[in-house]
Short mmCIF file of C-alpha atoms (C1' of nucleotides) in Angstrom, two decimals:
data_model
loop_
_atom_site.label_atom_id
_atom_site.label_comp_id
_atom_site.label_asym_id
_atom_site.label_seq_id
_atom_site.Cartn_x
_atom_site.Cartn_y
_atom_site.Cartn_z
CA MET A 234 13.45 -7.96 18.94
CA ARG A 235 9.80 -8.48 19.08
CA PHE A 236 8.22 -8.71 15.34
CA SER A 237 4.61 -8.75 14.85
CA LEU A 238 2.75 -9.36 11.65
CA THR A 239 -1.01 -9.54 10.69
CA THR A 240 -2.38 -11.14 7.49
CA TRP A 241 -5.96 -10.18 6.39
CA ASN A 242 -8.19 -10.50 3.21
CA ILE A 243 -9.82 -7.06 3.54
CA ASN A 244 -12.26 -7.56 0.55
CA SER A 245 -11.70 -3.77 -0.58
CA VAL A 246 -9.31 -1.74 1.20
CA ARG A 247 -10.99 1.44 0.25
CA LEU A 248 -14.50 0.45 1.38
CA ARG A 249 -12.99 -1.02 4.72
CA ILE A 250 -10.19 1.68 5.56
CA ASP A 251 -11.91 2.62 8.88
CA LEU A 252 -11.86 -1.10 10.04
CA VAL A 253 -8.42 -1.25 9.11
CA ALA A 254 -7.26 1.88 11.15
CA LYS A 255 -9.33 0.60 13.92
CA PHE A 256 -7.40 -2.88 13.75
CA LEU A 257 -4.15 -1.20 13.23
CA GLU A 258 -4.79 1.30 16.41
CA GLU A 259 -5.52 -1.53 18.63
CA MET A 260 -3.23 -4.12 17.62
CA GLN A 261 -0.13 -2.11 16.26
CA PRO A 262 1.35 -5.03 14.09
CA ASP A 263 4.73 -3.85 12.81
CA VAL A 264 3.72 -5.39 9.37
CA LEU A 265 0.22 -5.81 7.73
CA CYS A 266 -0.35 -7.96 4.66
CA LEU A 267 -3.35 -7.46 2.80
CA GLN A 268 -5.20 -9.49 -0.23
CA GLU A 269 -8.26 -8.56 -2.19
CA THR A 270 -7.41 -5.06 -2.03
CA LYS A 271 -9.43 -4.59 -5.10
CA CYS A 272 -7.88 -1.21 -5.70
CA PRO A 273 -5.57 0.20 -8.49
CA ASP A 274 -2.23 1.28 -7.09
CA ASP A 275 -2.88 4.88 -7.86
CA ALA A 276 -6.17 4.75 -5.73
CA PHE A 277 -4.59 2.89 -2.60
CA PRO A 278 -5.24 5.12 0.62
CA LEU A 279 -1.66 5.74 1.18
CA LYS A 280 -2.24 8.86 3.37
CA ARG A 281 -4.48 6.90 5.97
CA PHE A 282 -1.77 4.33 6.28
CA LYS A 283 0.88 7.12 6.92
CA GLN A 284 -1.52 8.67 9.42
CA LEU A 285 -1.41 5.45 11.50
CA GLY A 286 2.25 5.16 11.27
CA TYR A 287 2.67 2.81 8.63
CA ASP A 288 5.02 4.76 6.21
CA HIS A 289 6.33 2.11 4.07
CA VAL A 290 4.15 0.48 1.50
CA VAL A 291 4.35 -1.94 -1.59
CA LEU A 292 1.50 -2.36 -3.97
CA ASN A 293 0.34 -5.03 -6.61
CA GLY A 294 -3.04 -4.12 -7.08
CA GLN A 295 -5.30 -4.11 -10.21
CA LYS A 296 -8.74 -2.73 -11.29
CA GLY A 297 -11.81 -4.55 -9.45
CA TYR A 298 -10.25 -7.86 -8.46
CA HIS A 299 -7.86 -9.32 -6.42
CA GLY A 300 -4.92 -7.20 -5.46
CA VAL A 301 -2.17 -7.54 -2.72
CA ALA A 302 -0.27 -5.03 -0.25
CA ILE A 303 2.14 -5.00 2.39
CA VAL A 304 2.14 -1.98 4.69
CA SER A 305 4.99 -1.68 7.40
CA LYS A 306 6.19 0.57 10.26
CA LEU A 307 9.64 -0.59 9.39
CA PRO A 308 11.48 0.20 6.21
CA PHE A 309 12.04 -2.53 3.27
CA GLU A 310 15.09 -3.29 1.73
CA SER A 311 13.67 -4.40 -1.36
CA SER A 312 10.39 -5.80 -3.03
CA ASP A 313 9.49 -8.29 -5.48
CA ILE A 314 6.59 -9.26 -7.49
CA ARG A 315 6.14 -12.87 -8.91
CA VAL A 316 3.92 -14.08 -11.78
CA PHE A 317 2.29 -17.65 -11.45
CA CYS A 318 0.45 -19.26 -14.13
CA ASN A 319 1.71 -16.90 -16.71
CA ASN A 320 -1.36 -14.69 -15.65
CA LEU A 321 -1.24 -11.12 -14.85
CA ASP A 322 -3.47 -11.47 -11.78
CA SER A 323 -2.30 -9.39 -8.67
CA ARG A 324 -1.62 -12.32 -6.36
CA HIS A 325 1.92 -11.97 -5.01
CA ILE A 326 4.28 -9.55 -3.34
CA SER A 327 7.16 -10.00 -1.21
CA VAL A 328 9.36 -7.48 0.94
CA SER A 329 12.91 -8.15 2.38
CA PHE A 330 13.78 -6.55 5.99
CA GLY A 331 17.54 -5.80 6.71
CA GLU A 332 19.65 -2.99 8.45
CA LYS A 333 17.33 -0.44 7.69
CA ALA A 334 14.60 -2.13 10.06
CA GLY A 335 17.35 -2.76 12.54
CA MET A 336 17.70 -6.47 11.65
CA ALA A 337 21.20 -8.02 11.20
CA VAL A 338 20.00 -11.10 9.52
CA PRO A 339 17.23 -10.45 6.57
CA LEU A 340 13.73 -11.36 6.88
CA ILE A 341 11.80 -11.96 3.76
CA VAL A 342 7.79 -11.87 3.67
CA HIS A 343 5.72 -13.53 0.94
CA ASP A 344 2.14 -12.24 0.78
CA PHE A 345 0.04 -14.54 -1.44
CA TYR A 346 -3.72 -14.54 -2.72
CA VAL A 347 -4.28 -17.82 -4.20
CA PRO A 348 -7.20 -18.48 -6.56
CA ALA A 349 -10.35 -19.31 -4.91
CA GLY A 350 -11.23 -21.94 -7.66
CA GLY A 351 -14.82 -21.66 -8.50
CA ASP A 352 -17.49 -23.91 -7.47
CA VAL A 353 -16.93 -27.43 -9.48
CA PRO A 354 -14.02 -29.21 -7.84
CA ASP A 355 -13.14 -30.61 -11.37
CA PRO A 356 -10.30 -29.36 -13.30
CA ASP A 357 -11.58 -30.74 -16.83
CA VAL A 358 -14.88 -28.74 -16.49
CA ASN A 359 -13.87 -25.72 -14.26
CA ALA A 360 -11.00 -23.68 -15.58
CA LYS A 361 -10.74 -21.87 -12.22
CA PHE A 362 -10.28 -25.10 -10.35
CA ALA A 363 -7.39 -26.04 -12.80
CA HIS A 364 -5.94 -22.61 -12.31
CA LYS A 365 -5.85 -23.08 -8.62
CA LEU A 366 -4.32 -26.49 -8.75
CA SER A 367 -1.61 -25.17 -11.22
CA PHE A 368 -0.96 -22.10 -9.11
CA LEU A 369 -0.52 -24.62 -5.98
CA ASP A 370 1.86 -26.74 -8.12
CA GLU A 371 3.85 -23.60 -9.15
CA MET A 372 4.48 -22.50 -5.46
CA LYS A 373 5.62 -25.92 -4.63
CA THR A 374 8.35 -25.72 -7.26
CA CYS A 375 9.10 -22.11 -6.88
CA GLU A 376 12.65 -21.79 -5.87
CA PRO A 377 12.34 -18.47 -3.55
CA LEU A 378 9.94 -20.66 -1.30
CA HIS A 379 12.34 -22.87 -0.38
CA PRO A 380 14.19 -21.19 2.55
CA ARG A 381 17.29 -23.17 3.47
CA GLY A 382 19.61 -23.64 6.59
CA ASP A 383 19.23 -20.24 8.57
CA ALA A 384 17.23 -18.36 6.03
CA ARG A 385 14.48 -16.13 7.76
CA HIS A 386 11.27 -16.16 5.75
CA ILE A 387 7.48 -15.91 6.59
CA LEU A 388 4.81 -16.91 3.90
CA VAL A 389 1.10 -15.50 4.68
CA GLY A 390 -2.04 -15.02 2.93
CA ASP A 391 -5.51 -15.93 1.70
CA LEU A 392 -4.17 -19.38 0.55
CA ASN A 393 -8.02 -20.38 0.07
CA VAL A 394 -7.45 -24.03 1.25
CA ALA A 395 -8.41 -25.53 4.66
CA PRO A 396 -6.02 -28.49 4.62
CA HIS A 397 -6.75 -30.16 7.95
CA GLU A 398 -10.11 -31.73 9.29
CA ASN A 399 -10.25 -29.27 12.16
CA ASP A 400 -9.88 -26.33 9.66
CA VAL A 401 -13.64 -26.59 8.46
CA TRP A 402 -16.70 -26.90 10.42
CA SER A 403 -17.69 -30.26 9.00
CA HIS A 404 -14.67 -32.54 7.29
CA LYS A 405 -17.34 -35.06 5.95
CA GLN A 406 -19.70 -32.29 4.69
CA MET A 407 -16.75 -30.37 3.11
CA LEU A 408 -15.00 -33.12 1.10
CA LYS A 409 -16.39 -32.17 -2.34
CA ILE A 410 -16.57 -28.31 -1.59
CA VAL A 411 -13.92 -26.40 -3.08
CA SER A 412 -11.35 -25.39 -0.39
CA HIS A 413 -11.42 -28.61 1.18
CA THR A 414 -11.11 -31.21 -1.35
CA PRO A 415 -8.34 -33.88 -0.92
CA ILE A 416 -6.41 -32.83 -4.17
CA GLU A 417 -6.20 -29.29 -2.80
CA CYS A 418 -5.23 -30.05 0.77
CA GLU A 419 -2.56 -32.39 -0.69
CA LYS A 420 -1.38 -29.82 -3.04
CA LEU A 421 -1.03 -27.14 -0.04
CA LEU A 422 0.62 -29.42 2.15
CA ALA A 423 3.14 -30.52 -0.50
CA VAL A 424 3.66 -26.64 -0.97
CA GLN A 425 4.29 -26.33 2.89
CA SER A 426 6.35 -29.73 3.03
CA GLU A 427 8.54 -28.81 -0.03
CA GLY A 428 9.76 -25.72 1.61
CA ASN A 429 9.87 -27.09 5.09
CA TRP A 430 7.46 -24.27 6.41
CA ILE A 431 6.03 -24.43 9.98
CA ASP A 432 2.24 -23.83 10.06
CA VAL A 433 2.30 -21.18 12.87
CA ALA A 434 -1.46 -21.72 13.70
CA ARG A 435 -0.95 -25.48 14.16
CA GLU A 436 2.32 -25.04 16.11
CA ARG A 437 0.43 -22.99 18.84
CA ILE A 438 -3.21 -24.94 18.55
CA PRO A 439 -3.34 -28.76 18.18
CA LEU A 440 -4.84 -30.37 15.13
CA SER A 441 -7.76 -31.27 17.41
CA GLU A 442 -9.04 -28.03 17.88
CA LYS A 443 -11.13 -26.10 15.31
CA ILE A 444 -9.63 -22.90 13.97
CA TYR A 445 -11.43 -20.53 11.46
CA THR A 446 -10.66 -17.10 9.77
CA TRP A 447 -13.56 -16.97 7.30
CA TRP A 448 -17.08 -17.31 7.47
CA SER A 449 -19.30 -17.08 4.44
CA TYR A 450 -21.74 -13.86 3.99
CA ARG A 451 -24.38 -16.21 2.79
CA ALA A 452 -25.36 -17.16 6.33
CA ALA A 453 -28.19 -15.77 8.11
CA ASP A 454 -26.21 -15.43 11.40
CA TRP A 455 -22.45 -16.44 10.99
CA ALA A 456 -21.77 -16.64 14.60
CA ALA A 457 -24.84 -18.74 15.30
CA SER A 458 -24.14 -21.23 12.50
CA ASN A 459 -20.33 -20.93 12.86
CA ARG A 460 -19.65 -22.81 9.58
CA GLY A 461 -16.16 -21.37 9.24
CA ARG A 462 -12.97 -22.54 7.47
CA ARG A 463 -9.11 -21.72 8.10
CA LEU A 464 -8.20 -20.19 4.63
CA ASP A 465 -5.58 -17.59 5.89
CA HIS A 466 -2.30 -18.83 6.99
CA ILE A 467 1.15 -18.04 8.56
CA TRP A 468 4.26 -20.14 7.77
CA VAL A 469 7.33 -19.61 8.80
CA SER A 470 10.71 -21.01 7.69
CA SER A 471 12.12 -23.62 10.05
CA ALA A 472 14.86 -21.29 11.24
CA LEU A 473 12.16 -19.38 12.94
CA LYS A 474 10.22 -22.19 14.71
CA ASP A 475 11.76 -21.47 18.03
CA SER A 476 11.00 -17.64 17.68
CA ILE A 477 7.09 -18.09 17.68
CA ARG A 478 5.80 -16.11 20.67
CA ASP A 479 2.09 -15.83 19.96
CA PHE A 480 -0.81 -16.48 17.40
CA THR A 481 -3.93 -14.68 17.32
CA VAL A 482 -7.09 -14.99 15.16
CA THR A 483 -9.17 -11.81 15.61
CA SER A 484 -12.72 -13.32 15.30
CA ASP A 485 -14.54 -10.36 16.67
CA ALA A 486 -13.79 -8.42 13.42
CA ARG A 487 -16.16 -10.87 11.61
CA GLY A 488 -18.69 -9.12 13.66
CA TRP A 489 -17.77 -5.46 13.05
CA GLU A 490 -19.62 -3.09 10.92
CA ARG A 491 -19.82 -4.20 7.15
CA PRO A 492 -17.01 -6.80 7.81
CA SER A 493 -14.83 -8.74 5.47
CA ASP A 494 -15.82 -12.30 5.12
CA HIS A 495 -12.07 -13.06 6.48
CA VAL A 496 -10.71 -11.93 9.81
CA PRO A 497 -7.13 -10.82 10.66
CA VAL A 498 -4.61 -13.55 11.97
CA THR A 499 -1.49 -12.31 13.81
CA THR A 500 1.66 -13.73 14.79
CA VAL A 501 4.55 -12.47 17.12
CA LEU A 502 7.99 -13.55 16.80
CA GLU A 503 11.19 -12.72 18.88
CA LEU A 504 13.83 -12.21 16.34
"C1'" DA B 139 -31.48 -30.47 -2.68
"C1'" DT B 140 -31.52 -25.70 -2.96
"C1'" DG B 141 -30.20 -20.96 -2.23
"C1'" DG B 142 -28.54 -17.96 0.25
"C1'" DT B 143 -24.38 -12.44 0.30
"C1'" DA B 144 -20.80 -9.09 -0.91
"C1'" DG B 145 -17.90 -5.78 -3.94
"C1'" DA B 146 -16.23 -3.51 -8.12
"C1'" DG B 147 -18.42 -0.83 -11.29
"C1'" DC B 148 -22.12 -0.51 -14.26
"C1'" DA B 149 -23.16 -5.88 -17.21
"C1'" DT B 150 -21.09 -9.22 -15.24
"C1'" DC B 151 -17.20 -11.41 -12.94
"C1'" DT B 152 -15.06 -12.95 -8.66
"C1'" DA B 153 -15.61 -14.65 -4.54
#
DNA sequence: ATGGTAGAGCATCTA
């Protein structure tokens, strides 16, 4: 079966529900993983998603900040929320698909919102940066993020790190900027290698080519300056490496009316 | 070297 999945840091799902609808109507992914919903669970716009054909929803929201959600055309078997850094921030949710979704072999999807880490890249003076580094360390040792053998897992989200030189507009000018410091890049790549994850973007697009999924709101003209970063990621377990059929960054979405600073990132797998 | 924007919810935090 053809299976498509999108990850998108929406920066308020309530404010941008019309943009989400526009995207879902055009792209029709089977599953959409959202971050920064900024929405308590009882205020989540469930009805709009149901109208769009996304009947199955799991939520880990909180008031004002953070928040993740997975909406799906396919029914789930189960869902789970994990706590990182002993902190109640809503930064993770996962689901499993199985027979209810027509899958004989289970598929697990993890949706993450890694802490941004503040401005100063020094854990001794910036507690937010220390939190980010600890969060990445915990992801590395988190047993459910170590798919083995034939296990079919997908890990997506706003991981808030652009790990490779061409994941940022200027490697040299970004070395001391949070999201591209060597310590963060090392730790994110350690999470990836510890779980034998395949970076779908770099499986499809060589390391020599620039890829961005985020452009700052603080640019006068985001497209003209094009100072982007690849903060949003789709990883698959090694068992799914040969199932990858497509990878798309919907950069157009950065130019939509009142956009998120992140754009949707989509993969298609043949399961 | 600096300051630049956006959202939630209503002062200030987070990004």
